[in-house]
Amino acid sequence: MGTTTPRAVMPTDWNVQLEAANRRVAEIEHKIAVQNDTLQRLSGEGAATQNVTRMLAVLKQNLERATLYKHFIETRLDPTPARQSAEGA
């Protein structure tokens, strides 16, 4: 049988992850703003808006996931406030 070699576990730099998550959230928010502008323009012209509406729905779902991930990273950086707010609730 084959031998298994232990995998190296790399420590996660949560600050780098948080910066990336913040950039991702900002990127998605910008895309949502652009799609909202496009939707308003198309609506004003009387054009079909189904594709833009669907794109907005997908982007909003992406934003929700990205925001949740950002909050997860924030708890890894400082878990104490999350515990305090959970205990206080």
JSON list of C-alpha atoms in Angstrom, two decimals:
[
{"chain": "A", "resi": 1, "resn": "MET", "atom": "CA", "xyz": [0.00, 0.00, 0.00]},
{"chain": "A", "resi": 2, "resn": "GLY", "atom": "CA", "xyz": [1.03, 3.63, -0.43]},
{"chain": "A", "resi": 3, "resn": "THR", "atom": "CA", "xyz": [2.56, 5.70, 2.24]},
{"chain": "A", "resi": 4, "resn": "THR", "atom": "CA", "xyz": [1.02, 8.91, 3.36]},
{"chain": "A", "resi": 5, "resn": "THR", "atom": "CA", "xyz": [3.06, 11.99, 3.96]},
{"chain": "A", "resi": 6, "resn": "PRO", "atom": "CA", "xyz": [1.78, 14.59, 6.37]},
{"chain": "A", "resi": 7, "resn": "ARG", "atom": "CA", "xyz": [0.54, 17.71, 4.68]},
{"chain": "A", "resi": 8, "resn": "ALA", "atom": "CA", "xyz": [2.04, 20.98, 5.72]},
{"chain": "A", "resi": 9, "resn": "VAL", "atom": "CA", "xyz": [-0.56, 23.15, 7.40]},
{"chain": "A", "resi": 10, "resn": "MET", "atom": "CA", "xyz": [-0.09, 26.77, 6.52]},
{"chain": "A", "resi": 11, "resn": "PRO", "atom": "CA", "xyz": [-1.23, 29.30, 9.08]},
{"chain": "A", "resi": 12, "resn": "THR", "atom": "CA", "xyz": [-3.90, 31.58, 7.71]},
{"chain": "A", "resi": 13, "resn": "ASP", "atom": "CA", "xyz": [-3.17, 35.27, 7.68]},
{"chain": "A", "resi": 14, "resn": "TRP", "atom": "CA", "xyz": [-6.61, 36.53, 8.58]},
{"chain": "A", "resi": 15, "resn": "ASN", "atom": "CA", "xyz": [-5.65, 40.16, 7.91]},
{"chain": "A", "resi": 16, "resn": "VAL", "atom": "CA", "xyz": [-4.84, 39.32, 4.29]},
{"chain": "A", "resi": 17, "resn": "GLN", "atom": "CA", "xyz": [-8.09, 37.37, 4.03]},
{"chain": "A", "resi": 18, "resn": "LEU", "atom": "CA", "xyz": [-10.02, 40.33, 5.44]},
{"chain": "A", "resi": 19, "resn": "GLU", "atom": "CA", "xyz": [-8.46, 42.72, 2.93]},
{"chain": "A", "resi": 20, "resn": "ALA", "atom": "CA", "xyz": [-9.43, 40.37, 0.11]},
{"chain": "A", "resi": 21, "resn": "ALA", "atom": "CA", "xyz": [-12.96, 40.00, 1.47]},
{"chain": "A", "resi": 22, "resn": "ASN", "atom": "CA", "xyz": [-13.34, 43.79, 1.74]},
{"chain": "A", "resi": 23, "resn": "ARG", "atom": "CA", "xyz": [-12.18, 44.18, -1.87]},
{"chain": "A", "resi": 24, "resn": "ARG", "atom": "CA", "xyz": [-14.63, 41.48, -2.98]},
{"chain": "A", "resi": 25, "resn": "VAL", "atom": "CA", "xyz": [-17.55, 43.14, -1.18]},
{"chain": "A", "resi": 26, "resn": "ALA", "atom": "CA", "xyz": [-16.66, 46.52, -2.72]},
{"chain": "A", "resi": 27, "resn": "GLU", "atom": "CA", "xyz": [-16.36, 44.94, -6.17]},
{"chain": "A", "resi": 28, "resn": "ILE", "atom": "CA", "xyz": [-19.79, 43.32, -5.90]},
{"chain": "A", "resi": 29, "resn": "GLU", "atom": "CA", "xyz": [-21.36, 46.52, -4.57]},
{"chain": "A", "resi": 30, "resn": "HIS", "atom": "CA", "xyz": [-19.94, 48.39, -7.57]},
{"chain": "A", "resi": 31, "resn": "LYS", "atom": "CA", "xyz": [-21.34, 45.79, -9.97]},
{"chain": "A", "resi": 32, "resn": "ILE", "atom": "CA", "xyz": [-24.75, 46.09, -8.29]},
{"chain": "A", "resi": 33, "resn": "ALA", "atom": "CA", "xyz": [-24.67, 49.87, -8.73]},
{"chain": "A", "resi": 34, "resn": "VAL", "atom": "CA", "xyz": [-23.80, 49.49, -12.42]},
{"chain": "A", "resi": 35, "resn": "GLN", "atom": "CA", "xyz": [-26.61, 46.97, -12.94]},
{"chain": "A", "resi": 36, "resn": "ASN", "atom": "CA", "xyz": [-29.08, 49.24, -11.12]},
{"chain": "A", "resi": 37, "resn": "ASP", "atom": "CA", "xyz": [-28.13, 52.08, -13.47]},
{"chain": "A", "resi": 38, "resn": "THR", "atom": "CA", "xyz": [-28.54, 49.77, -16.46]},
{"chain": "A", "resi": 39, "resn": "LEU", "atom": "CA", "xyz": [-31.92, 48.61, -15.18]},
{"chain": "A", "resi": 40, "resn": "GLN", "atom": "CA", "xyz": [-33.15, 52.19, -14.79]},
{"chain": "A", "resi": 41, "resn": "ARG", "atom": "CA", "xyz": [-31.89, 53.10, -18.26]},
{"chain": "A", "resi": 42, "resn": "LEU", "atom": "CA", "xyz": [-33.52, 50.08, -19.89]},
{"chain": "A", "resi": 43, "resn": "SER", "atom": "CA", "xyz": [-36.77, 50.66, -18.02]},
{"chain": "A", "resi": 44, "resn": "GLY", "atom": "CA", "xyz": [-36.82, 54.25, -19.22]},
{"chain": "A", "resi": 45, "resn": "GLU", "atom": "CA", "xyz": [-36.32, 53.09, -22.80]},
{"chain": "A", "resi": 46, "resn": "GLY", "atom": "CA", "xyz": [-39.07, 50.49, -22.49]},
{"chain": "A", "resi": 47, "resn": "ALA", "atom": "CA", "xyz": [-36.60, 47.68, -23.20]},
{"chain": "A", "resi": 48, "resn": "ALA", "atom": "CA", "xyz": [-36.65, 44.17, -21.73]},
{"chain": "A", "resi": 49, "resn": "THR", "atom": "CA", "xyz": [-35.10, 44.06, -18.27]},
{"chain": "A", "resi": 50, "resn": "GLN", "atom": "CA", "xyz": [-35.30, 40.33, -17.41]},
{"chain": "A", "resi": 51, "resn": "ASN", "atom": "CA", "xyz": [-31.59, 39.66, -17.90]},
{"chain": "A", "resi": 52, "resn": "VAL", "atom": "CA", "xyz": [-30.52, 42.64, -15.83]},
{"chain": "A", "resi": 53, "resn": "THR", "atom": "CA", "xyz": [-33.01, 41.78, -13.10]},
{"chain": "A", "resi": 54, "resn": "ARG", "atom": "CA", "xyz": [-31.66, 38.23, -12.93]},
{"chain": "A", "resi": 55, "resn": "MET", "atom": "CA", "xyz": [-28.08, 39.52, -12.86]},
{"chain": "A", "resi": 56, "resn": "LEU", "atom": "CA", "xyz": [-28.98, 41.82, -9.98]},
{"chain": "A", "resi": 57, "resn": "ALA", "atom": "CA", "xyz": [-30.50, 38.91, -8.06]},
{"chain": "A", "resi": 58, "resn": "VAL", "atom": "CA", "xyz": [-27.35, 36.83, -8.54]},
{"chain": "A", "resi": 59, "resn": "LEU", "atom": "CA", "xyz": [-25.10, 39.73, -7.54]},
{"chain": "A", "resi": 60, "resn": "LYS", "atom": "CA", "xyz": [-27.14, 40.34, -4.39]},
{"chain": "A", "resi": 61, "resn": "GLN", "atom": "CA", "xyz": [-26.76, 36.66, -3.46]},
{"chain": "A", "resi": 62, "resn": "ASN", "atom": "CA", "xyz": [-23.02, 36.92, -4.06]},
{"chain": "A", "resi": 63, "resn": "LEU", "atom": "CA", "xyz": [-22.89, 40.03, -1.87]},
{"chain": "A", "resi": 64, "resn": "GLU", "atom": "CA", "xyz": [-24.69, 38.21, 0.93]},
{"chain": "A", "resi": 65, "resn": "ARG", "atom": "CA", "xyz": [-22.21, 35.32, 0.79]},
{"chain": "A", "resi": 66, "resn": "ALA", "atom": "CA", "xyz": [-19.21, 37.64, 0.59]},
{"chain": "A", "resi": 67, "resn": "THR", "atom": "CA", "xyz": [-20.48, 39.65, 3.57]},
{"chain": "A", "resi": 68, "resn": "LEU", "atom": "CA", "xyz": [-21.00, 36.49, 5.62]},
{"chain": "A", "resi": 69, "resn": "TYR", "atom": "CA", "xyz": [-17.48, 35.36, 4.81]},
{"chain": "A", "resi": 70, "resn": "LYS", "atom": "CA", "xyz": [-16.13, 38.79, 5.77]},
{"chain": "A", "resi": 71, "resn": "HIS", "atom": "CA", "xyz": [-17.92, 38.56, 9.14]},
{"chain": "A", "resi": 72, "resn": "PHE", "atom": "CA", "xyz": [-16.49, 35.06, 9.63]},
{"chain": "A", "resi": 73, "resn": "ILE", "atom": "CA", "xyz": [-12.97, 36.41, 9.09]},
{"chain": "A", "resi": 74, "resn": "GLU", "atom": "CA", "xyz": [-13.64, 39.26, 11.51]},
{"chain": "A", "resi": 75, "resn": "THR", "atom": "CA", "xyz": [-14.56, 36.71, 14.20]},
{"chain": "A", "resi": 76, "resn": "ARG", "atom": "CA", "xyz": [-11.26, 34.94, 13.57]},
{"chain": "A", "resi": 77, "resn": "LEU", "atom": "CA", "xyz": [-9.38, 38.18, 14.07]},
{"chain": "A", "resi": 78, "resn": "ASP", "atom": "CA", "xyz": [-11.16, 39.09, 17.29]},
{"chain": "A", "resi": 79, "resn": "PRO", "atom": "CA", "xyz": [-13.62, 36.47, 18.59]},
{"chain": "A", "resi": 80, "resn": "THR", "atom": "CA", "xyz": [-14.23, 38.31, 21.87]},
{"chain": "A", "resi": 81, "resn": "PRO", "atom": "CA", "xyz": [-16.84, 40.87, 20.61]},
{"chain": "A", "resi": 82, "resn": "ALA", "atom": "CA", "xyz": [-18.84, 38.11, 18.95]},
{"chain": "A", "resi": 83, "resn": "ARG", "atom": "CA", "xyz": [-18.96, 36.16, 22.20]},
{"chain": "A", "resi": 84, "resn": "GLN", "atom": "CA", "xyz": [-19.92, 39.24, 24.20]},
{"chain": "A", "resi": 85, "resn": "SER", "atom": "CA", "xyz": [-22.74, 40.16, 21.85]},
{"chain": "A", "resi": 86, "resn": "ALA", "atom": "CA", "xyz": [-24.01, 36.58, 21.88]},
{"chain": "A", "resi": 87, "resn": "GLU", "atom": "CA", "xyz": [-23.95, 36.50, 25.67]},
{"chain": "A", "resi": 88, "resn": "GLY", "atom": "CA", "xyz": [-25.63, 39.89, 25.94]},
{"chain": "A", "resi": 89, "resn": "ALA", "atom": "CA", "xyz": [-28.46, 38.92, 23.61]}
]
